Amino acid sequence: MDPLIMQGVQLMAVGMGTVFSFLTILIFATVLMSRCIAWLTPTSTLSDEANQRLDQSHVAAISAAIAKFENDKLNK
Amino acid sequence: MDPLIMQGVQLMAVGMGTVFSFLTILIFATVLMSRCIAWLTPTSTLSDEANQRLDQSHVAAISAAIAKFENDKLNK
Amino acid sequence: MDPLIMQGVQLMAVGMGTVFSFLTILIFATVLMSRCIAWLTPTSTLSDEANQRLDQSHVAAISAAIAKFENDKLNK
Amino acid sequence: MDALQQLWAGSGLAQMTLGQGLMIVIGLLLLYLAIVRKFEPLLLVTIGFGGILSNIPGVEIATGDGLLHMVYVVGIETGAFPLIIFMGVGAMTDFGPLLANPRTLFLGAAAQFGIFATLLGAVALSATGVLEFDLKQAAAIGIIGGADGPTAIFVAGKLAPELLAAIAIAAYSYMALVPIIQPPIMRALTTQAEREITMVQLREVSKAEKVVFPLLLLLLIALLLPSAAPLLGMFCFGNLMRECGVVDRLTDTTQNALINIVTIFLGLGVGSKLSAEAFLNTQTLGILMLGMVAFAIGTASGVLMAKGMNLLSKTPINPIIGAAGVSAVPMAARVANKVGLEANSSNYLLMHAMGPNVAGVIGSAVAAGILIQFTGG
Amino acid sequence: MDALQQLWAGSGLAQMTLGQGLMIVIGLLLLYLAIVRKFEPLLLVTIGFGGILSNIPGVEIATGDGLLHMVYVVGIETGAFPLIIFMGVGAMTDFGPLLANPRTLFLGAAAQFGIFATLLGAVALSATGVLEFDLKQAAAIGIIGGADGPTAIFVAGKLAPELLAAIAIAAYSYMALVPIIQPPIMRALTTQAEREITMVQLREVSKAEKVVFPLLLLLLIALLLPSAAPLLGMFCFGNLMRECGVVDRLTDTTQNALINIVTIFLGLGVGSKLSAEAFLNTQTLGILMLGMVAFAIGTASGVLMAKGMNLLSKTPINPIIGAAGVSAVPMAARVANKVGLEANSSNYLLMHAMGPNVAGVIGSAVAAGILIQFTGG
Amino acid sequence: MDALQQLWAGSGLAQMTLGQGLMIVIGLLLLYLAIVRKFEPLLLVTIGFGGILSNIPGVEIATGDGLLHMVYVVGIETGAFPLIIFMGVGAMTDFGPLLANPRTLFLGAAAQFGIFATLLGAVALSATGVLEFDLKQAAAIGIIGGADGPTAIFVAGKLAPELLAAIAIAAYSYMALVPIIQPPIMRALTTQAEREITMVQLREVSKAEKVVFPLLLLLLIALLLPSAAPLLGMFCFGNLMRECGVVDRLTDTTQNALINIVTIFLGLGVGSKLSAEAFLNTQTLGILMLGMVAFAIGTASGVLMAKGMNLLSKTPINPIIGAAGVSAVPMAARVANKVGLEANSSNYLLMHAMGPNVAGVIGSAVAAGILIQFTGG
Ligand code: NA
Ligand code: NA
Ligand code: NA
């Protein structure tokens, strides 16, 4: 067989092999990752979000204070 | 006459000549183009626009479907 | 004393000296600048602002004229 | 007069070669496809216009110190522009549907068969003397089957810059032609019953999963397949910026100003390679033909893979979505959705097809890494 | 102490030359004109500040590895920045009024007489020994009469980089002074009756015409005048992106982020050439004077051309709009409108003046191509 | 088979060194700090990801023709990226509070003591043989005390590029840690009564003052301290664009698209220096330790300076705001506000603390100029 074709066939075998192997490993890793995260995450993350909302209201208060101070013409 | 002035006069002649010739040709080409387009375009292009509107509604439907799926927090 | 430490001490002296001198000069220059501006600016700058508002209304009128002309689909 | 003679000698009419004239016509054709037919306009408008500019005779634009040549050298020869665009694509990609159904990664893997089959086709044409392609060129042509613009430009720039313009044009044109190329193949390979399969609603994916996924992918690349690191690394970087939620202003610029600026210059730079010598030859015909074959084989492989998976699994997959594994985001997923609706008017496959669709992006970037590593990029 | 001596030796007070001090004052003057008098602020703020930075003694900013010098080398010496800005200008230009009344292209042609008359003036000054300009320098000075910033910078960068800063400053300053320079000339050359002429309402122009026009212009350039291809090619590219309607996201970035970023660095780069040696000499005085003459002659030529056209045509043209043929978009069109309203308070000429206004952009880009071709850019 | 062997030889598992593995872990740690702990995410996400990419074995990313190495050479080695970012910071800085109370510049001056004390600490460590730093390296480490990211990167790039990554990471990490580092120091050095001091409402500052201030600063720099001109010049340029009100479109792009694009590549470029050889050594430990000391001393100096000023002046200053003199804009000002509210729940110090906060930016840029001038940058 032509050596170029030989190389092509080999490249195809290695290539498709690698693509499939890599994506298969990625599937397992992804599933594992999703399970770990589900296991680590408490069902209700409400408290976290509530905290965050508080933080944001804090930031908002500061921002309002700054805005109040800046009576000058603002850059849009 | 000074050779530099000679060159200047020649450049002026060539330059203004070219500018006028080129823009004159552009006028004729533009008028021709406009006439061709007027001749090719049916008076009412409503159907085209209607089609386009349909396409857009199609896109909108798909977009809505995607948006519905993405209950996650969106990047602004 | 170690020559490196000597250099370090000297750099600290020059550095802090320069920072303080420069910012002190800057304070005086800033105060002077603010006073000059306060002295140059009439208490009421209303007329200026009024002029500007007129200019803007002029621009707005022209913009409106352009917008009126452009019945074509606009780039967003 | 001398000056008039010089003027005439400098005019395009006096200097233009037949090749340049034909290339200008081809540039206009690309603009027609982009503007009127809406073929991937972002790239085909810029490539087409760049091609016309580059074929204006007697002026340095695509050569020497000309702007388009400098753009090519700085942005494409170095690989910088395709990598930045890939970062932008990452910033626009939602891996949610893939994470909800990771099995669809298999579909994205299968569709890469189009790449390697085409590579084999190219070397076969070369071995039989029909056309002449070396292994690097064959690999660069094969990547058209990846249906991914920046990946194709990156690989072609590394392996076969002389074919870059033809490969980029083939890749983007066929991505635009997906609604014409794919449906007949889908229908030929599936039964009506298969096309009617409805799939279970995708689960909701948590923010944490979306944040961790690009890092997981990056680590696997680092451990197993470093040759894919430039492309997938930048892709994961864009995606992490998108999902991490703390750098939204960077994500926003990446998705808009940055990717748009780079797209303009990428297109002009690719267009600068549209010279008659490089384009008007039988190789280009071969590339266009092989590119079409690549798309068709990729589509078929994806569909057949889905059918194969249905033999082994209890949760059925509608084989139509296998076709989306070629990437061509989001066109291929929309086409799958449309064909699915034809078979069953209440069967919305769009989100299910987004999984293989983005899997195909990963798959062809992996294939690109292998091709560059093994043919010596 | 040594260190204090070194500090003093490194200070500006110890190192500053008279020339640097004067250039800093000139930089401040440019900032004053830009900020208080609103003279083309986008360019004069950046050029003025760049000029001040470049004249700070004892530090590499406009030389060697300094940022502004690198900006100059990368963006201006190569011509890249003016070309990109011209693309942006194209993306912001509406050819509608020109397409509705293509005759106004003649006005844009006539106004270019200012360019060539000034060139002649510069060589005459040189021939009589008053100042010394070679042909390239004379051509670069003449282009100020084009009233087009990026065109002037592009031509000066190619033909006379040593005069670049003076030419750029003259061009932008006179564009800002159009409301002062033009009205007296308009009034002197027209009768009250002529200024009162009302023009017929412009017809509506179809989208197709707007899409085809930049391509038509590009093809004529390719066939007839390749030397104008870099400038007009990029201009047409920007305009095609704008009008084709399928790449709006690219147009948007071109009109905003891209042109703004390039403007900042273009201004700083031009400012880096504001050295005392290059600027504080009689040549600069000559350039400022000749630039003023160029604007005046261009304005007059446009007005007289319109009067000439009225002799031959039945549809009259208000000769005031001829002045808009110098470009200085959109200032010149606004000035024409204002002078028209003074003569006849219901005679809005703005849209009519936009035709010659954009025609002037094309006209001076054509002239720029000729100048570069014939003086060997 | 050969190919499988080549595949294995090319894999990360076969090639990865222990150092690379550790650096990837450090990159992940930085991402954790940025994403979960919200430590300066704009920089730590990009630096962290760049660091991971750069330690993937067997592929050119941070070396040779790799993208990140090119980014480093073009943007950081030249100093261009930190200067452009500094321009953007200028465009985002409001000098109003400083102009209303210029005395607070003293606080910004005092806080720079952290820089020089740390420099001395570094040379002391070197003199006693604990670690090895030359004077340039000591200066680059000291600048961490400036609490200003772009300034630190600019100085480190000039004086000690081999320490760049460690210095940048220390600077940004400690800026993020300001809410933890500063409050104990503030409390230790002040009495409850001092912390309760209320300050007089700041006067309104006119637009003219805000426009003139950056020019005034620039002129003083030009006359007295040219070595600070690159940093402060670009800073003043950004601020002038912001305040002059006539180039709002440039300001907008500078504050958004431009600074975001440069931030992405700055971070990736800094990350490209995160190699095991450069980072995994005792010097890095020394830098992290000294950086912490620098922040602490800077904070203390600012507070003590405020107390000193209260001895001499009738208008009292709440010494808490002295801590804001280290810069770390706007975090340090917010922390001062928070500690002030703890002492007196109606005492809002935020705007008062913005004065020393921006003064600290000027102060450390001045110090940076001195360091570069005297250690031969
Ligand atoms: Na793909
Ligand atoms: Na013009
Ligand atoms: Na600071």
PDB file of N, CA, C and O in Angstrom, chain B residues 11-59:
ATOM      1  N   LEU B  11       1.248  67.961 -11.674  1.00  0.00           N
ATOM      2  CA  LEU B  11       0.521  67.167 -10.684  1.00  0.00           C
ATOM      3  C   LEU B  11      -0.891  67.712 -10.495  1.00  0.00           C
ATOM      4  O   LEU B  11      -1.855  66.952 -10.355  1.00  0.00           O
ATOM      5  N   MET B  12      -1.002  69.047 -10.516  1.00  0.00           N
ATOM      6  CA  MET B  12      -2.330  69.641 -10.390  1.00  0.00           C
ATOM      7  C   MET B  12      -3.221  69.241 -11.558  1.00  0.00           C
ATOM      8  O   MET B  12      -4.378  68.842 -11.382  1.00  0.00           O
ATOM      9  N   ALA B  13      -2.660  69.323 -12.762  1.00  0.00           N
ATOM     10  CA  ALA B  13      -3.447  68.983 -13.944  1.00  0.00           C
ATOM     11  C   ALA B  13      -3.891  67.512 -13.880  1.00  0.00           C
ATOM     12  O   ALA B  13      -5.077  67.191 -14.023  1.00  0.00           O
ATOM     13  N   VAL B  14      -2.940  66.644 -13.638  1.00  0.00           N
ATOM     14  CA  VAL B  14      -3.276  65.213 -13.561  1.00  0.00           C
ATOM     15  C   VAL B  14      -4.262  64.961 -12.416  1.00  0.00           C
ATOM     16  O   VAL B  14      -5.250  64.247 -12.568  1.00  0.00           O
ATOM     17  N   GLY B  15      -3.992  65.580 -11.281  1.00  0.00           N
ATOM     18  CA  GLY B  15      -4.821  65.332 -10.105  1.00  0.00           C
ATOM     19  C   GLY B  15      -6.243  65.789 -10.307  1.00  0.00           C
ATOM     20  O   GLY B  15      -7.186  65.004 -10.145  1.00  0.00           O
ATOM     21  N   MET B  16      -6.435  67.064 -10.676  1.00  0.00           N
ATOM     22  CA  MET B  16      -7.804  67.548 -10.849  1.00  0.00           C
ATOM     23  C   MET B  16      -8.488  66.804 -11.982  1.00  0.00           C
ATOM     24  O   MET B  16      -9.668  66.487 -11.911  1.00  0.00           O
ATOM     25  N   GLY B  17      -7.698  66.509 -13.042  1.00  0.00           N
ATOM     26  CA  GLY B  17      -8.270  65.735 -14.144  1.00  0.00           C
ATOM     27  C   GLY B  17      -8.770  64.388 -13.658  1.00  0.00           C
ATOM     28  O   GLY B  17      -9.897  63.968 -13.956  1.00  0.00           O
ATOM     29  N   THR B  18      -7.961  63.715 -12.899  1.00  0.00           N
ATOM     30  CA  THR B  18      -8.360  62.393 -12.422  1.00  0.00           C
ATOM     31  C   THR B  18      -9.562  62.480 -11.486  1.00  0.00           C
ATOM     32  O   THR B  18     -10.506  61.696 -11.601  1.00  0.00           O
ATOM     33  N   VAL B  19      -9.504  63.415 -10.550  1.00  0.00           N
ATOM     34  CA  VAL B  19     -10.612  63.547  -9.613  1.00  0.00           C
ATOM     35  C   VAL B  19     -11.920  63.767 -10.373  1.00  0.00           C
ATOM     36  O   VAL B  19     -12.922  63.081 -10.143  1.00  0.00           O
ATOM     37  N   PHE B  20     -11.881  64.724 -11.354  1.00  0.00           N
ATOM     38  CA  PHE B  20     -13.122  64.994 -12.093  1.00  0.00           C
ATOM     39  C   PHE B  20     -13.536  63.807 -12.947  1.00  0.00           C
ATOM     40  O   PHE B  20     -14.706  63.430 -12.976  1.00  0.00           O
ATOM     41  N   SER B  21     -12.583  63.219 -13.647  1.00  0.00           N
ATOM     42  CA  SER B  21     -12.941  62.079 -14.499  1.00  0.00           C
ATOM     43  C   SER B  21     -13.518  60.959 -13.644  1.00  0.00           C
ATOM     44  O   SER B  21     -14.572  60.385 -13.951  1.00  0.00           O
ATOM     45  N   PHE B  22     -12.837  60.651 -12.556  1.00  0.00           N
ATOM     46  CA  PHE B  22     -13.277  59.526 -11.746  1.00  0.00           C
ATOM     47  C   PHE B  22     -14.664  59.794 -11.168  1.00  0.00           C
ATOM     48  O   PHE B  22     -15.546  58.940 -11.242  1.00  0.00           O
ATOM     49  N   LEU B  23     -14.871  60.987 -10.632  1.00  0.00           N
ATOM     50  CA  LEU B  23     -16.180  61.236 -10.028  1.00  0.00           C
ATOM     51  C   LEU B  23     -17.274  61.343 -11.095  1.00  0.00           C
ATOM     52  O   LEU B  23     -18.420  60.972 -10.852  1.00  0.00           O
ATOM     53  N   THR B  24     -16.903  61.799 -12.303  1.00  0.00           N
ATOM     54  CA  THR B  24     -17.895  61.814 -13.387  1.00  0.00           C
ATOM     55  C   THR B  24     -18.306  60.392 -13.729  1.00  0.00           C
ATOM     56  O   THR B  24     -19.507  60.081 -13.865  1.00  0.00           O
ATOM     57  N   ILE B  25     -17.319  59.535 -13.876  1.00  0.00           N
ATOM     58  CA  ILE B  25     -17.637  58.126 -14.148  1.00  0.00           C
ATOM     59  C   ILE B  25     -18.487  57.558 -13.008  1.00  0.00           C
ATOM     60  O   ILE B  25     -19.462  56.833 -13.229  1.00  0.00           O
ATOM     61  N   LEU B  26     -18.132  57.926 -11.782  1.00  0.00           N
ATOM     62  CA  LEU B  26     -18.891  57.433 -10.632  1.00  0.00           C
ATOM     63  C   LEU B  26     -20.346  57.910 -10.689  1.00  0.00           C
ATOM     64  O   LEU B  26     -21.270  57.157 -10.375  1.00  0.00           O
ATOM     65  N   ILE B  27     -20.548  59.160 -11.125  1.00  0.00           N
ATOM     66  CA  ILE B  27     -21.932  59.660 -11.262  1.00  0.00           C
ATOM     67  C   ILE B  27     -22.704  58.791 -12.243  1.00  0.00           C
ATOM     68  O   ILE B  27     -23.800  58.302 -11.952  1.00  0.00           O
ATOM     69  N   PHE B  28     -22.111  58.574 -13.426  1.00  0.00           N
ATOM     70  CA  PHE B  28     -22.813  57.771 -14.424  1.00  0.00           C
ATOM     71  C   PHE B  28     -23.070  56.356 -13.900  1.00  0.00           C
ATOM     72  O   PHE B  28     -24.161  55.814 -14.034  1.00  0.00           O
ATOM     73  N   ALA B  29     -22.063  55.787 -13.284  1.00  0.00           N
ATOM     74  CA  ALA B  29     -22.214  54.419 -12.771  1.00  0.00           C
ATOM     75  C   ALA B  29     -23.300  54.371 -11.696  1.00  0.00           C
ATOM     76  O   ALA B  29     -24.111  53.445 -11.661  1.00  0.00           O
ATOM     77  N   THR B  30     -23.333  55.405 -10.845  1.00  0.00           N
ATOM     78  CA  THR B  30     -24.323  55.428  -9.773  1.00  0.00           C
ATOM     79  C   THR B  30     -25.738  55.555 -10.334  1.00  0.00           C
ATOM     80  O   THR B  30     -26.653  54.837  -9.920  1.00  0.00           O
ATOM     81  N   VAL B  31     -25.895  56.458 -11.299  1.00  0.00           N
ATOM     82  CA  VAL B  31     -27.229  56.631 -11.900  1.00  0.00           C
ATOM     83  C   VAL B  31     -27.667  55.334 -12.556  1.00  0.00           C
ATOM     84  O   VAL B  31     -28.798  54.863 -12.372  1.00  0.00           O
ATOM     85  N   LEU B  32     -26.740  54.719 -13.279  1.00  0.00           N
ATOM     86  CA  LEU B  32     -27.042  53.455 -13.952  1.00  0.00           C
ATOM     87  C   LEU B  32     -27.439  52.400 -12.916  1.00  0.00           C
ATOM     88  O   LEU B  32     -28.439  51.683 -13.076  1.00  0.00           O
ATOM     89  N   MET B  33     -26.652  52.326 -11.868  1.00  0.00           N
ATOM     90  CA  MET B  33     -26.917  51.361 -10.802  1.00  0.00           C
ATOM     91  C   MET B  33     -28.304  51.579 -10.208  1.00  0.00           C
ATOM     92  O   MET B  33     -29.095  50.643 -10.072  1.00  0.00           O
ATOM     93  N   SER B  34     -28.609  52.824  -9.900  1.00  0.00           N
ATOM     94  CA  SER B  34     -29.917  53.108  -9.302  1.00  0.00           C
ATOM     95  C   SER B  34     -31.040  52.705 -10.243  1.00  0.00           C
ATOM     96  O   SER B  34     -32.047  52.137  -9.820  1.00  0.00           O
ATOM     97  N   ARG B  35     -30.861  52.991 -11.546  1.00  0.00           N
ATOM     98  CA  ARG B  35     -31.908  52.632 -12.510  1.00  0.00           C
ATOM     99  C   ARG B  35     -32.061  51.119 -12.604  1.00  0.00           C
ATOM    100  O   ARG B  35     -33.173  50.598 -12.643  1.00  0.00           O
ATOM    101  N   CYS B  36     -30.943  50.426 -12.674  1.00  0.00           N
ATOM    102  CA  CYS B  36     -31.007  48.957 -12.748  1.00  0.00           C
ATOM    103  C   CYS B  36     -31.776  48.411 -11.547  1.00  0.00           C
ATOM    104  O   CYS B  36     -32.636  47.540 -11.683  1.00  0.00           O
ATOM    105  N   ILE B  37     -31.429  48.924 -10.366  1.00  0.00           N
ATOM    106  CA  ILE B  37     -32.076  48.413  -9.161  1.00  0.00           C
ATOM    107  C   ILE B  37     -33.564  48.742  -9.178  1.00  0.00           C
ATOM    108  O   ILE B  37     -34.402  47.890  -8.850  1.00  0.00           O
ATOM    109  N   ALA B  38     -33.909  49.958  -9.603  1.00  0.00           N
ATOM    110  CA  ALA B  38     -35.328  50.329  -9.670  1.00  0.00           C
ATOM    111  C   ALA B  38     -36.061  49.419 -10.653  1.00  0.00           C
ATOM    112  O   ALA B  38     -37.199  49.008 -10.427  1.00  0.00           O
ATOM    113  N   TRP B  39     -35.376  49.081 -11.751  1.00  0.00           N
ATOM    114  CA  TRP B  39     -35.963  48.270 -12.808  1.00  0.00           C
ATOM    115  C   TRP B  39     -36.125  46.823 -12.327  1.00  0.00           C
ATOM    116  O   TRP B  39     -37.120  46.159 -12.620  1.00  0.00           O
ATOM    117  N   LEU B  40     -35.146  46.359 -11.557  1.00  0.00           N
ATOM    118  CA  LEU B  40     -35.188  44.969 -11.076  1.00  0.00           C
ATOM    119  C   LEU B  40     -36.160  44.779  -9.913  1.00  0.00           C
ATOM    120  O   LEU B  40     -36.701  43.693  -9.731  1.00  0.00           O
ATOM    121  N   THR B  41     -36.327  45.837  -9.114  1.00  0.00           N
ATOM    122  CA  THR B  41     -37.146  45.703  -7.917  1.00  0.00           C
ATOM    123  C   THR B  41     -38.621  45.891  -8.264  1.00  0.00           C
ATOM    124  O   THR B  41     -38.980  46.901  -8.863  1.00  0.00           O
ATOM    125  N   PRO B  42     -39.470  44.927  -7.898  1.00  0.00           N
ATOM    126  CA  PRO B  42     -40.915  45.135  -8.087  1.00  0.00           C
ATOM    127  C   PRO B  42     -41.351  46.314  -7.207  1.00  0.00           C
ATOM    128  O   PRO B  42     -40.762  46.579  -6.168  1.00  0.00           O
ATOM    129  N   THR B  43     -42.381  47.023  -7.666  1.00  0.00           N
ATOM    130  CA  THR B  43     -42.813  48.213  -6.911  1.00  0.00           C
ATOM    131  C   THR B  43     -43.086  47.904  -5.456  1.00  0.00           C
ATOM    132  O   THR B  43     -42.714  48.646  -4.566  1.00  0.00           O
ATOM    133  N   SER B  44     -43.793  46.785  -5.229  1.00  0.00           N
ATOM    134  CA  SER B  44     -44.080  46.436  -3.844  1.00  0.00           C
ATOM    135  C   SER B  44     -43.123  45.351  -3.370  1.00  0.00           C
ATOM    136  O   SER B  44     -43.070  44.264  -3.939  1.00  0.00           O
ATOM    137  N   THR B  45     -42.382  45.644  -2.352  1.00  0.00           N
ATOM    138  CA  THR B  45     -41.476  44.638  -1.795  1.00  0.00           C
ATOM    139  C   THR B  45     -42.075  44.076  -0.512  1.00  0.00           C
ATOM    140  O   THR B  45     -41.384  43.519   0.324  1.00  0.00           O
ATOM    141  N   LEU B  46     -43.418  44.226  -0.429  1.00  0.00           N
ATOM    142  CA  LEU B  46     -44.072  43.818   0.810  1.00  0.00           C
ATOM    143  C   LEU B  46     -43.834  42.349   1.135  1.00  0.00           C
ATOM    144  O   LEU B  46     -43.540  41.978   2.270  1.00  0.00           O
ATOM    145  N   SER B  47     -43.980  41.513   0.060  1.00  0.00           N
ATOM    146  CA  SER B  47     -43.849  40.074   0.306  1.00  0.00           C
ATOM    147  C   SER B  47     -42.498  39.752   0.950  1.00  0.00           C
ATOM    148  O   SER B  47     -42.423  39.006   1.914  1.00  0.00           O
ATOM    149  N   ASP B  48     -41.457  40.362   0.427  1.00  0.00           N
ATOM    150  CA  ASP B  48     -40.133  40.137   1.003  1.00  0.00           C
ATOM    151  C   ASP B  48     -40.120  40.431   2.496  1.00  0.00           C
ATOM    152  O   ASP B  48     -39.669  39.635   3.302  1.00  0.00           O
ATOM    153  N   GLU B  49     -40.622  41.620   2.782  1.00  0.00           N
ATOM    154  CA  GLU B  49     -40.611  42.025   4.182  1.00  0.00           C
ATOM    155  C   GLU B  49     -41.437  41.082   5.052  1.00  0.00           C
ATOM    156  O   GLU B  49     -41.067  40.763   6.171  1.00  0.00           O
ATOM    157  N   ALA B  50     -42.562  40.651   4.482  1.00  0.00           N
ATOM    158  CA  ALA B  50     -43.412  39.719   5.223  1.00  0.00           C
ATOM    159  C   ALA B  50     -42.627  38.437   5.525  1.00  0.00           C
ATOM    160  O   ALA B  50     -42.628  37.928   6.647  1.00  0.00           O
ATOM    161  N   ASN B  51     -41.940  37.949   4.490  1.00  0.00           N
ATOM    162  CA  ASN B  51     -41.119  36.747   4.688  1.00  0.00           C
ATOM    163  C   ASN B  51     -40.152  36.941   5.831  1.00  0.00           C
ATOM    164  O   ASN B  51     -39.994  36.091   6.700  1.00  0.00           O
ATOM    165  N   GLN B  52     -39.500  38.107   5.747  1.00  0.00           N
ATOM    166  CA  GLN B  52     -38.488  38.377   6.749  1.00  0.00           C
ATOM    167  C   GLN B  52     -39.114  38.374   8.139  1.00  0.00           C
ATOM    168  O   GLN B  52     -38.546  37.855   9.085  1.00  0.00           O
ATOM    169  N   ARG B  53     -40.303  39.008   8.216  1.00  0.00           N
ATOM    170  CA  ARG B  53     -40.953  39.060   9.510  1.00  0.00           C
ATOM    171  C   ARG B  53     -41.237  37.638  10.023  1.00  0.00           C
ATOM    172  O   ARG B  53     -41.072  37.349  11.190  1.00  0.00           O
ATOM    173  N   LEU B  54     -41.648  36.767   9.093  1.00  0.00           N
ATOM    174  CA  LEU B  54     -41.902  35.382   9.480  1.00  0.00           C
ATOM    175  C   LEU B  54     -40.640  34.743  10.024  1.00  0.00           C
ATOM    176  O   LEU B  54     -40.632  34.140  11.082  1.00  0.00           O
ATOM    177  N   ASP B  55     -39.557  34.919   9.242  1.00  0.00           N
ATOM    178  CA  ASP B  55     -38.287  34.371   9.697  1.00  0.00           C
ATOM    179  C   ASP B  55     -37.967  34.835  11.102  1.00  0.00           C
ATOM    180  O   ASP B  55     -37.558  34.057  11.949  1.00  0.00           O
ATOM    181  N   GLN B  56     -38.165  36.135  11.297  1.00  0.00           N
ATOM    182  CA  GLN B  56     -37.824  36.677  12.604  1.00  0.00           C
ATOM    183  C   GLN B  56     -38.690  36.066  13.700  1.00  0.00           C
ATOM    184  O   GLN B  56     -38.206  35.794  14.789  1.00  0.00           O
ATOM    185  N   SER B  57     -39.961  35.850  13.382  1.00  0.00           N
ATOM    186  CA  SER B  57     -40.817  35.274  14.417  1.00  0.00           C
ATOM    187  C   SER B  57     -40.360  33.847  14.731  1.00  0.00           C
ATOM    188  O   SER B  57     -40.446  33.378  15.849  1.00  0.00           O
ATOM    189  N   HIS B  58     -39.858  33.175  13.684  1.00  0.00           N
ATOM    190  CA  HIS B  58     -39.324  31.835  13.867  1.00  0.00           C
ATOM    191  C   HIS B  58     -38.147  31.862  14.832  1.00  0.00           C
ATOM    192  O   HIS B  58     -38.082  31.119  15.809  1.00  0.00           O
ATOM    193  N   VAL B  59     -37.230  32.763  14.534  1.00  0.00           N
ATOM    194  CA  VAL B  59     -36.066  32.930  15.397  1.00  0.00           C
ATOM    195  C   VAL B  59     -36.509  33.259  16.819  1.00  0.00           C
ATOM    196  O   VAL B  59     -35.993  32.718  17.800  1.00  0.00           O
TER     197      VAL B  59
END
